[in-house]
XYZ file of C-alpha atoms in Angstrom:
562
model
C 66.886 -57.237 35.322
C 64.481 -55.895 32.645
C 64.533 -56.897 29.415
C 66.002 -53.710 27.998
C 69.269 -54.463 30.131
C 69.902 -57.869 29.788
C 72.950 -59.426 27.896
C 73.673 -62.521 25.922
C 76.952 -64.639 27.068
C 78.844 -63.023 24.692
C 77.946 -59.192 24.909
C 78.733 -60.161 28.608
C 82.055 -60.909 28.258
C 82.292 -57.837 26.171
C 80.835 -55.969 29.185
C 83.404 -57.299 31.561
C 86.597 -56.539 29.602
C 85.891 -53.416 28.546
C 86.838 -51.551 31.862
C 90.183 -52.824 31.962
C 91.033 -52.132 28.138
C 90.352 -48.398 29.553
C 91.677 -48.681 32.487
C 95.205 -49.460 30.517
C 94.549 -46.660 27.948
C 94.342 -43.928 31.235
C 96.872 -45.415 32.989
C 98.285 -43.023 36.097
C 95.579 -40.330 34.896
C 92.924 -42.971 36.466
C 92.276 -41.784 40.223
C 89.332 -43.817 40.854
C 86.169 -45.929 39.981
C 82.423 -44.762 40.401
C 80.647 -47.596 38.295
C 76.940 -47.202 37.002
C 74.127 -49.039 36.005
C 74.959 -49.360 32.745
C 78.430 -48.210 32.151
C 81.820 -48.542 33.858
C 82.613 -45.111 35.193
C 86.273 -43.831 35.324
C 87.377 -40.484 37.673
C 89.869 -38.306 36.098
C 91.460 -35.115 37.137
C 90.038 -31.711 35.778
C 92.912 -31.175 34.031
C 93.488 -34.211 32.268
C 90.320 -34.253 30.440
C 91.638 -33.602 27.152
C 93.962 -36.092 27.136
C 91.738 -38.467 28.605
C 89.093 -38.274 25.868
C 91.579 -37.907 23.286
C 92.994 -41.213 23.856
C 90.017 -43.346 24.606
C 88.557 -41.948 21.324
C 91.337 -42.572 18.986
C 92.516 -45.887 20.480
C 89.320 -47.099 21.929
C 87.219 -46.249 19.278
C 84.499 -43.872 21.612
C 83.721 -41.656 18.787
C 80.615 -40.930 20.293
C 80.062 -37.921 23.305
C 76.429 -38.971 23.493
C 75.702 -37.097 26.602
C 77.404 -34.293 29.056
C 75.613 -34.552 32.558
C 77.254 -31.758 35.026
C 75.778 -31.371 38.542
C 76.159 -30.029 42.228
C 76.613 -31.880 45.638
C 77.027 -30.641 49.120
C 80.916 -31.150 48.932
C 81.171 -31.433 44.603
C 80.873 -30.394 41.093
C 80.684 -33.002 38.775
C 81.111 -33.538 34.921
C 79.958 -36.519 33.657
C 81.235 -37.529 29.817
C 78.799 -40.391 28.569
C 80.592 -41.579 25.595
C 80.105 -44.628 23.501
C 80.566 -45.930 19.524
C 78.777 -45.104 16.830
C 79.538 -48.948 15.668
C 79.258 -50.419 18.830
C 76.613 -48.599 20.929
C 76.954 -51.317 23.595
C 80.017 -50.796 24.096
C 79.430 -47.511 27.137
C 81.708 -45.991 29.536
C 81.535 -42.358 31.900
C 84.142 -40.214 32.425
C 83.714 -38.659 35.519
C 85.150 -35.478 36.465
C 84.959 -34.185 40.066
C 85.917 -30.513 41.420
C 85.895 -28.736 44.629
C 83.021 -26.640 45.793
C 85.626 -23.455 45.549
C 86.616 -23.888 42.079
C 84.202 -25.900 39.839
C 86.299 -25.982 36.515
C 87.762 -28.649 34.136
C 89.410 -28.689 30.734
C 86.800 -28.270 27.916
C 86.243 -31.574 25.722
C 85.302 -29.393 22.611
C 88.887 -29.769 20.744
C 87.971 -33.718 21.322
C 84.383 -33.605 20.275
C 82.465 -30.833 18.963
C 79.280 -31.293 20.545
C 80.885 -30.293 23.630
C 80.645 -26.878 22.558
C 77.343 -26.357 23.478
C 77.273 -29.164 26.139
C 79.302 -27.380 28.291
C 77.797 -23.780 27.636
C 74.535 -25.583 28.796
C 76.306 -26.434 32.301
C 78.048 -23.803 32.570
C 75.065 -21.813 32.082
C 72.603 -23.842 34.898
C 74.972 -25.297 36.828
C 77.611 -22.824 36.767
C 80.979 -25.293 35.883
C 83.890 -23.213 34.115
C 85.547 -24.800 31.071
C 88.944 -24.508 30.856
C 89.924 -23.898 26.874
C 86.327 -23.688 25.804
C 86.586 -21.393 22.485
C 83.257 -19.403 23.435
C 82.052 -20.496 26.847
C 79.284 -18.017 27.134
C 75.564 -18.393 28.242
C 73.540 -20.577 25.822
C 70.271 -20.940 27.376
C 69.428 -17.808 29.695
C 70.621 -14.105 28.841
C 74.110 -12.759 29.218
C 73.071 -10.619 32.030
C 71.528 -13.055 33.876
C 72.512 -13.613 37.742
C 73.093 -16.901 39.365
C 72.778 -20.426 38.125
C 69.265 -22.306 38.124
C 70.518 -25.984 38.862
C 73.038 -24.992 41.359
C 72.009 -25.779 44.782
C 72.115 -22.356 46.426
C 69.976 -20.438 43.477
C 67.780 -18.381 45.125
C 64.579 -18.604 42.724
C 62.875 -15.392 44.125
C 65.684 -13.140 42.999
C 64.528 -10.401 40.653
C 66.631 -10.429 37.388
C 67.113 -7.580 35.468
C 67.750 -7.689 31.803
C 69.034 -4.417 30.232
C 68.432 -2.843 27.162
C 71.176 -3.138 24.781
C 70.183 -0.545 21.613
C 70.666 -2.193 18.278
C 73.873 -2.906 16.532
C 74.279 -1.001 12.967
C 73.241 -3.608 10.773
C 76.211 -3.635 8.385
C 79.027 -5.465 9.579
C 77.886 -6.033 13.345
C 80.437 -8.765 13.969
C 84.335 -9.074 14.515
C 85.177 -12.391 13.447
C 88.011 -12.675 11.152
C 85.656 -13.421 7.951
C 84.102 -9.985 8.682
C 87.246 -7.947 8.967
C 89.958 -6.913 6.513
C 92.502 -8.404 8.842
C 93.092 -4.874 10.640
C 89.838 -4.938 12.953
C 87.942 -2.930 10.547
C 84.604 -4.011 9.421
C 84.204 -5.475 6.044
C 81.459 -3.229 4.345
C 80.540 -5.894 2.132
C 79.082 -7.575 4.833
C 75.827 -7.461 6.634
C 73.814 -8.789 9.846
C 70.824 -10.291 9.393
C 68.261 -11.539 12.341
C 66.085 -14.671 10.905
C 63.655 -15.146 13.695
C 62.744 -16.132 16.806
C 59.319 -15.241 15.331
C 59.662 -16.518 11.548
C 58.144 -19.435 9.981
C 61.684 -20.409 8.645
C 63.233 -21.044 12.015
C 60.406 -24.081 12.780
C 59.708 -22.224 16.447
C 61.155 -19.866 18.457
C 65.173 -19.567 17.384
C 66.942 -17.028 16.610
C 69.645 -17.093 13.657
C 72.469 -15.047 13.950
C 73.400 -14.089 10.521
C 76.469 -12.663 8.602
C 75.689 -12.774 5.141
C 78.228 -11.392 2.168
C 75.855 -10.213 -0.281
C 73.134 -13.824 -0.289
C 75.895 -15.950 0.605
C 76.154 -16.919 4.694
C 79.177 -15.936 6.036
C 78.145 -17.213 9.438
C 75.433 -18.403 11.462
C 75.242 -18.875 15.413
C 71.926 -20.281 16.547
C 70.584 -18.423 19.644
C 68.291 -20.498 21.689
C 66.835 -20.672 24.959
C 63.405 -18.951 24.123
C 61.598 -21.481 25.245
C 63.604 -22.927 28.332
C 61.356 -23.466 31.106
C 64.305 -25.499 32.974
C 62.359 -29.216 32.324
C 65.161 -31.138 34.114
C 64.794 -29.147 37.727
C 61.098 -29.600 37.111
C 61.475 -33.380 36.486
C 64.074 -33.345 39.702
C 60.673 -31.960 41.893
C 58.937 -34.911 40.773
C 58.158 -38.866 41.557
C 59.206 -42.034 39.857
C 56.599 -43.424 40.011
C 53.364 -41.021 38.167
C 54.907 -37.146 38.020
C 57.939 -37.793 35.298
C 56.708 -39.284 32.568
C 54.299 -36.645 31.614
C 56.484 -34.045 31.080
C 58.314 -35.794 28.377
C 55.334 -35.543 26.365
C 56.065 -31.677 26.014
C 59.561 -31.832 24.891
C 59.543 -33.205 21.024
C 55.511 -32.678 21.308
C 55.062 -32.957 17.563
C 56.211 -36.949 17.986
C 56.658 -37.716 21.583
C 55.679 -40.848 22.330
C 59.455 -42.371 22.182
C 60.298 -39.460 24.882
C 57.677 -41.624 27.379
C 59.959 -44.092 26.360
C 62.789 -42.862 27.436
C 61.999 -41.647 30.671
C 60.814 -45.260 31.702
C 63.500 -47.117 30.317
C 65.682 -45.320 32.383
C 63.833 -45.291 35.822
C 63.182 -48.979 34.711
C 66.921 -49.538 34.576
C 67.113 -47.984 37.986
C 64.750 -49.680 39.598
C 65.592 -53.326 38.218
C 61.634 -53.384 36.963
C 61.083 -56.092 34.318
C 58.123 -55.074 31.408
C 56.214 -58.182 30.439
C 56.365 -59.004 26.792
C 52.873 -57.904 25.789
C 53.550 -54.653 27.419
C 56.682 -54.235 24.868
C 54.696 -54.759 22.433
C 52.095 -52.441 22.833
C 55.149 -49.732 23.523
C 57.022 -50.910 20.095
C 53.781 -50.702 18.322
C 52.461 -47.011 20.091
C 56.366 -45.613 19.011
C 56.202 -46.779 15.696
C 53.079 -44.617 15.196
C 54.187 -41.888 16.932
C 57.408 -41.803 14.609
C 54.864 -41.873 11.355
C 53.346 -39.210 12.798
C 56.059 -36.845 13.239
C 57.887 -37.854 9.993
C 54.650 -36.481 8.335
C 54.750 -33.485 9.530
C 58.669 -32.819 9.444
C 58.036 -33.891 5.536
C 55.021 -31.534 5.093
C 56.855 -28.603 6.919
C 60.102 -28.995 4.705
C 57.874 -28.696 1.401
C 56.658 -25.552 2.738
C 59.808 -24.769 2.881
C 61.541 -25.416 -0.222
C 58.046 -25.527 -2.927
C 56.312 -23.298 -0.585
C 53.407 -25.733 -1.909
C 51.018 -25.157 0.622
C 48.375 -26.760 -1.192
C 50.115 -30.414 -1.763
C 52.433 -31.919 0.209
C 51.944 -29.648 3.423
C 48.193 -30.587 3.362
C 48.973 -34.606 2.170
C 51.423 -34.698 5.270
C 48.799 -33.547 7.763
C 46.310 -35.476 6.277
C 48.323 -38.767 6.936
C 48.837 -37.053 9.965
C 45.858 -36.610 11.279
C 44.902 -40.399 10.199
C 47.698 -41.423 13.100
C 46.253 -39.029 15.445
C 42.950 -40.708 15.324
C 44.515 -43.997 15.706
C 46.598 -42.739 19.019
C 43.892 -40.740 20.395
C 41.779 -44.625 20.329
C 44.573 -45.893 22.322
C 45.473 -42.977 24.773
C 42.600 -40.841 24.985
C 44.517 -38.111 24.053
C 45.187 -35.990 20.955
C 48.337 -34.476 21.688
C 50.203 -35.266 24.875
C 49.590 -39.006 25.400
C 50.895 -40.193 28.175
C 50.424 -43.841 27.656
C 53.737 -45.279 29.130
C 53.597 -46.208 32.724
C 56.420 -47.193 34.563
C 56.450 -50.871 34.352
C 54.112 -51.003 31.194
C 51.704 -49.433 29.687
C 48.213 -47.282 30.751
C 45.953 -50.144 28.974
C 45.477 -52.650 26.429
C 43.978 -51.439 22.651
C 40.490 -50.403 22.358
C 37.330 -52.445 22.645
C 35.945 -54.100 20.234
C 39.652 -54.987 19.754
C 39.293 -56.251 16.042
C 37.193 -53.102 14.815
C 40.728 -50.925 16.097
C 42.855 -53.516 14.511
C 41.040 -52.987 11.664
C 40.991 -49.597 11.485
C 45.129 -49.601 12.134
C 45.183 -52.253 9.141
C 43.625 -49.840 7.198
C 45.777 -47.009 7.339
C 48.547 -49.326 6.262
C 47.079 -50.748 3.333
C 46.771 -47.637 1.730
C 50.165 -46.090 3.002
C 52.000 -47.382 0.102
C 50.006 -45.076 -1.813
C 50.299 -41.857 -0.096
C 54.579 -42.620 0.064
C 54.474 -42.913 -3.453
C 52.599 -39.244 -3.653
C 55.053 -37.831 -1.400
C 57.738 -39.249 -4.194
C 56.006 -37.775 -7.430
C 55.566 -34.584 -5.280
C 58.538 -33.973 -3.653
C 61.645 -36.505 -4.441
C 60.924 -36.963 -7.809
C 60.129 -33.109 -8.572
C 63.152 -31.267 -10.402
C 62.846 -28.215 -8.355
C 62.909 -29.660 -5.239
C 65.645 -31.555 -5.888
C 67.804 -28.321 -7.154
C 66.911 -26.884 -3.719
C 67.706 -30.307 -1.649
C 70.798 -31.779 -3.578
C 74.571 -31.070 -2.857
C 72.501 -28.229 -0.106
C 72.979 -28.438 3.611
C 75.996 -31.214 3.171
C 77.212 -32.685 6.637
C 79.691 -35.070 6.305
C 80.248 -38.159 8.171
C 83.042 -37.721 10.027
C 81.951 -33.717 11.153
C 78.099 -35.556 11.977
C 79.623 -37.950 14.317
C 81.862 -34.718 16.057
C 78.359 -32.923 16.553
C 76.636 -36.101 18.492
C 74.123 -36.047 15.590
C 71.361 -38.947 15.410
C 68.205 -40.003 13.662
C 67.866 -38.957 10.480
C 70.393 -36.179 10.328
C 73.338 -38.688 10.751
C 71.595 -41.864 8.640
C 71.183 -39.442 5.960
C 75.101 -39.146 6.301
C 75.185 -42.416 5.807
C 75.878 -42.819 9.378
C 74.415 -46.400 10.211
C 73.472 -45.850 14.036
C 69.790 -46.653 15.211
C 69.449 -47.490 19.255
C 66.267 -49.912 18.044
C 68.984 -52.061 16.380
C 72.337 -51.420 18.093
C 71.058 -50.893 22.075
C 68.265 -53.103 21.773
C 65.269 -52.435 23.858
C 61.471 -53.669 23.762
C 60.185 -55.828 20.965
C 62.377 -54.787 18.281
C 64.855 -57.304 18.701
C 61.998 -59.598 17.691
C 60.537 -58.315 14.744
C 61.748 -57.829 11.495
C 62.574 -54.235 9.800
C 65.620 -52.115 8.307
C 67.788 -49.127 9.183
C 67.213 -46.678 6.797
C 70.053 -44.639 5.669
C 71.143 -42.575 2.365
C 74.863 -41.462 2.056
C 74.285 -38.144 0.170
C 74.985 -36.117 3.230
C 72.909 -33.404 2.161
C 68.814 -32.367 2.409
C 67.607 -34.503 0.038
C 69.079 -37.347 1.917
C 67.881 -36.322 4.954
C 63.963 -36.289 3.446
C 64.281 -39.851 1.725
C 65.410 -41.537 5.257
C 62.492 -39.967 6.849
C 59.939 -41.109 4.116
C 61.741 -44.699 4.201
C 61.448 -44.903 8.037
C 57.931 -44.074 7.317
C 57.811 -47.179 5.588
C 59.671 -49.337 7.921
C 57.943 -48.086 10.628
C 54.374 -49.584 9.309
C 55.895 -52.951 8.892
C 56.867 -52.734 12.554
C 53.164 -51.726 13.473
C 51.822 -54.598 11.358
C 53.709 -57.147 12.728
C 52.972 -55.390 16.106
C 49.273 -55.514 15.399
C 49.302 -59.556 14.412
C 51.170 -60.353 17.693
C 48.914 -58.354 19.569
C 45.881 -60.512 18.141
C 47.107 -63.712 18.944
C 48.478 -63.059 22.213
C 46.652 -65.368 25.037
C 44.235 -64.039 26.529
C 45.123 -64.625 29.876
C 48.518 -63.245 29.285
C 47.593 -59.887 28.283
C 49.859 -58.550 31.407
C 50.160 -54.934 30.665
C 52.593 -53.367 33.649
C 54.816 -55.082 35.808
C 53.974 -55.578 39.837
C 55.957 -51.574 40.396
C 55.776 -50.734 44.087
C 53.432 -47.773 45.123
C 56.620 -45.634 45.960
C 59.923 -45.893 43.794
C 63.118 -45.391 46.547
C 66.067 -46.786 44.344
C 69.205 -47.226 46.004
C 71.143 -44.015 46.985
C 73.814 -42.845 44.570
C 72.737 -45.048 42.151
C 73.172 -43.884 38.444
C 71.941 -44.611 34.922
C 71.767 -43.570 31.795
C 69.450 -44.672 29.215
C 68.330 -43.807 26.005
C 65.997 -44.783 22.898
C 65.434 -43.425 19.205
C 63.020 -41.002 18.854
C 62.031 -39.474 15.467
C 64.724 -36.898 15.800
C 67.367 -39.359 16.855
C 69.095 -40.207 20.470
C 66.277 -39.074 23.025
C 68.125 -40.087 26.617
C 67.710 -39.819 30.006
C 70.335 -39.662 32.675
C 68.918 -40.477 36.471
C 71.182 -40.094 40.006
C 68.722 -41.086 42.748
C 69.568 -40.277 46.580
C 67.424 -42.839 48.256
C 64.318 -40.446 47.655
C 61.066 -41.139 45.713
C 62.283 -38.234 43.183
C 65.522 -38.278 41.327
C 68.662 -35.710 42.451
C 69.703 -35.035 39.360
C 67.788 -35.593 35.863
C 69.322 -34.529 32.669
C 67.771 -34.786 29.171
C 69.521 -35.557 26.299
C 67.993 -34.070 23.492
C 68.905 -35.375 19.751
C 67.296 -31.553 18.723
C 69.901 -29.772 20.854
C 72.889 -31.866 18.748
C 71.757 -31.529 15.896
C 70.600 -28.125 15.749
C 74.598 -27.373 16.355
C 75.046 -28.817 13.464
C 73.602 -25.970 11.745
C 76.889 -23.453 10.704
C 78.467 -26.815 9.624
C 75.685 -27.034 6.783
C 75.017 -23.611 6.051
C 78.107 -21.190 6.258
C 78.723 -20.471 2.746
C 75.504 -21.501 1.127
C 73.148 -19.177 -0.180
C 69.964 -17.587 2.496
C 67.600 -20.181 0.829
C 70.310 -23.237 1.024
C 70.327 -22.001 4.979
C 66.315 -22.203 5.507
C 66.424 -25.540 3.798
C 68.998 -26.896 6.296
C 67.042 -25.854 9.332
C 63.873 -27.619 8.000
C 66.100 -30.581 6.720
C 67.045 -31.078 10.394
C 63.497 -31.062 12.041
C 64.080 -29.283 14.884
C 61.395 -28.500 17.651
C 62.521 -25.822 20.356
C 60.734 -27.967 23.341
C 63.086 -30.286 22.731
C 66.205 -27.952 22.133
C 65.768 -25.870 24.712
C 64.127 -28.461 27.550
């Protein structure tokens, strides 16, 4: 097995008596077994999903709905509930729900977690499963109007769609929740609707906001997304293991997507029993731990804009120190943007030649890193006026982050203490020594002091990275593993796999059917959690408080929408 997979005695026996604690807790709901590569799976009844979920999370302790995967066979629906512990990440089993080909509906999970909210309007939306009890199962992704589903097996792609014209609401008062009503169905003239975006440099890319405001305070918010979608998983489903996946990653997160290469080949890795030789993780651990810097710059740089609107500062200082990583990268991958420097198996190549003159340069940056951290402080955290706009704003609480799925620094800065590098150990991390960095204010100012401390962590990773990398042998530089020309993993074999990205949670779930491309590929996207987040943190803050959440949450719509 690879080194991302394997297990000490002890985690082992873990492993092994975890399917019969569940077992006992579903009992005579249990109607069969469909184990996967990494997690026990358990088959339940559409209608006893509830129930199900409700009891493995309150006596089991699988707080965690890390994943929904839903898909189509010739005789099936499925709905697949990946859940797992926010205090024992190891600890993974599936929930797997099957229906007939006539009626493709189960009971909704979203009075068990919240996250399934949107989880299931997602397959609902491209795969077209019905969700029994779902408060507002409704397109999420593709218009209201639209016809068909795109990751059902019978969607006709050629079909025409037609979109009408719907005229413009009045804008006072264009909703009918009860906040918005007197209680008799009439509108509340106090209130109005507001659209913030798609097009709007406060909604960090193409989403639209919703907005029911009561004078400047938010009444509600509903994120509308799907601008972007360009349907990445049926794309990733067309091609091979082996070359045609990997790049696409690059273009979800594309402001710091190394870790999404990651992903991708930890998970066909897993599929394919391939074992990465040690050098190889390194050079991965180290290439991640830059591309993390260089997205935390810019998600810091962005947020300033935000809240100082201090364009000339800490906006420019972030993509300065941004542009420093860039340079670095673009010597190792020969790109500037979309890297692709994962392989499966390993990497594309070893660092640049002369090696010491790049290890130099890298050595560099980091000396002087302390520095620039320390401007970001007297800039941002320590300025009184950001921290009116950051402090006791945007507040997600524990408890609700966990409900939502949300990772990375959105949950650490709820002092949630969940990092995948740490608690699902994969690559060299496991080997080197760093911290999880978390802040339990819960609110935006939280949220920017993990990402600058990560920053921080993240270069003692690379500098231990860099030392190993100097005194490795010579003649055991290996760089890939010996991968077969064509990738044909066993049929109905499943997996899913995941890593921590700058955002949080990026994962990858993989079904292959004996083919050199996967059957079904689903992308778990830390964006897409925690963007639901959003009404949670905002709904009854001021307009500002709200723009300050969506920055606090660094969102990018590649990655939401997939």
């Amino acid at each position: 097995m690879s080194t991302d997979t394997e297990l000490s005695d002890a985690e082992a026996t873990e492993a092994t008596a975890e399917p019969s604690e569940v077992e006992a807790i579903i009992g005579d709901r249990l109607i069969g077994r469909d184990d996967h590569v990494n997690a026990p799976g358990f088959v339940v009844s559409p209608g006893d999903v509830q129930s199900v979920l409700f009891d493995l999370r309150d006596e089991a302790g699988f707080d965690h709905l890390s994943c929904l995967t839903a898909q189509e066979y010739h005789d099936r629906y499925e709905s697949i509930y990946h859940l797992t512990s926010y205090d024992e990440r190891t600890r993974e089993v599936d929930v797997v729900v099957p229906m007939p080909k006539d009626d493709p509906a189960n009971e909704s999970a979203a009075p068990v977690y919240s996250t399934a909210g949107w989880h299931e309007r997602e397959a609902y939306d491209l795969v077209g499963i019905e969700y029994e009890g779902h408060p507002d199962l409704r397109r999420i992704l593709l218009p209201e109007t639209w016809q068909g589903h795109p990751l059902s097996l019978d969607y006709d792609q050629t079909e025409s769609q037609i979109v009408p014209f719907k005229a413009n609401q009045p804008l006072q008062s264009a909703t009918s929740s009860p906040e918005s009503t007197d209680g008799e169905g009439e509108t509340d003239p106090g209130t109005m609707f507001i659209n913030i975006g798609p097009h709007h440099p406060a909604t960090h890319g193409v989403l639209h906001l919703k907005t029911v405001l009561d004078g400047e305070q938010v009444d509600e918010v509903d994120p509308d997304i799907g601008y972007l979608h360009r349907c990445e998983e049926q794309m990733c489903q067309q091609g091979t293991y082996r070359h045609k996946i990997i790049p696409y990653s690059d273009r979800w997160d594309y402001t710091a997507n190394m870790p999404n290469e990651w992903a991708v080949a930890r998970a066909i890795e897993g599929l394919a029993d391939i074992e990465v030789p040690d050098y190889a993780q390194v050079l991965r651990t180290m290439a991640t731990e830059l591309g993390r810097m260089y997205g935390h710059f810019l998600a810091v740089a962005t947020f300033s804009l935000d809240i100082n609107g201090d364009f000339t500062a800490a906006f420019q200082y972030g993509f300065r120190d941004r542009e420093y990583v860039q340079n670095i990268l673009e010597d190792l991958t020969g790109q500037r943007m979309m890297f692709y420097y994962f392989r499966v198996g390993g990497v594309a190549w070893d660092v640049p030649t002369p090696r010491e003159e790049w290890f130099d340069k890298v050595r560099g940056f980091l000396d002087e890193l302390p520095g620039r951290v320390a401007e970001y402080h007297d800039l941002l955290s320590n300025n009184e006026l950001f921290q009116m706009r950051c402090v006791d704003t945007g507040v997600l609480l524990p408890e609700v982050a966990k409900s939502y799925g949300a990772t990375g620094p959105v949950a650490r800065g709820s002092g949630i203490d969940y990092d995948l590098r740490r608690d699902d150990p994969y690559g060299y991390y496991p080997e080197l020594d760093w911290d999880v960095a978390v802040q339990d204010g819960c609110d935006n100012y939280a949220r920017v002091l993990v990402r600058l401390r990560e920053v921080e962590e993240s270069a003692r990773i690379v500098s231990q990275c860099i030392d190993l990398l100097e005194d490795w042998p010579e003649d055991e530089r290996d760089i890939q593993a010996n991968v077969p020309r064509t990738l044909r993993p066993d049929p109905d074999t499943e997996i899913y796999r995941a890593v921590e990205s700058a955002k949080g949670e990026m994962g990858v779930y993989l079904r292959s059917d004996g083919t050199d491309s996967p059957a079904r590929f689903k992308i778990r996207s830390p964006c897409f959690h925690n963007l639901s987040t959003l009404p949670e943190m905002a709904e009854g803050e001021l307009v500002p408080d709200l723009v300050a959440a969506v920055g606090s949450l660094d969102i990018v719509l590649g990655s939401v929408d997939r």
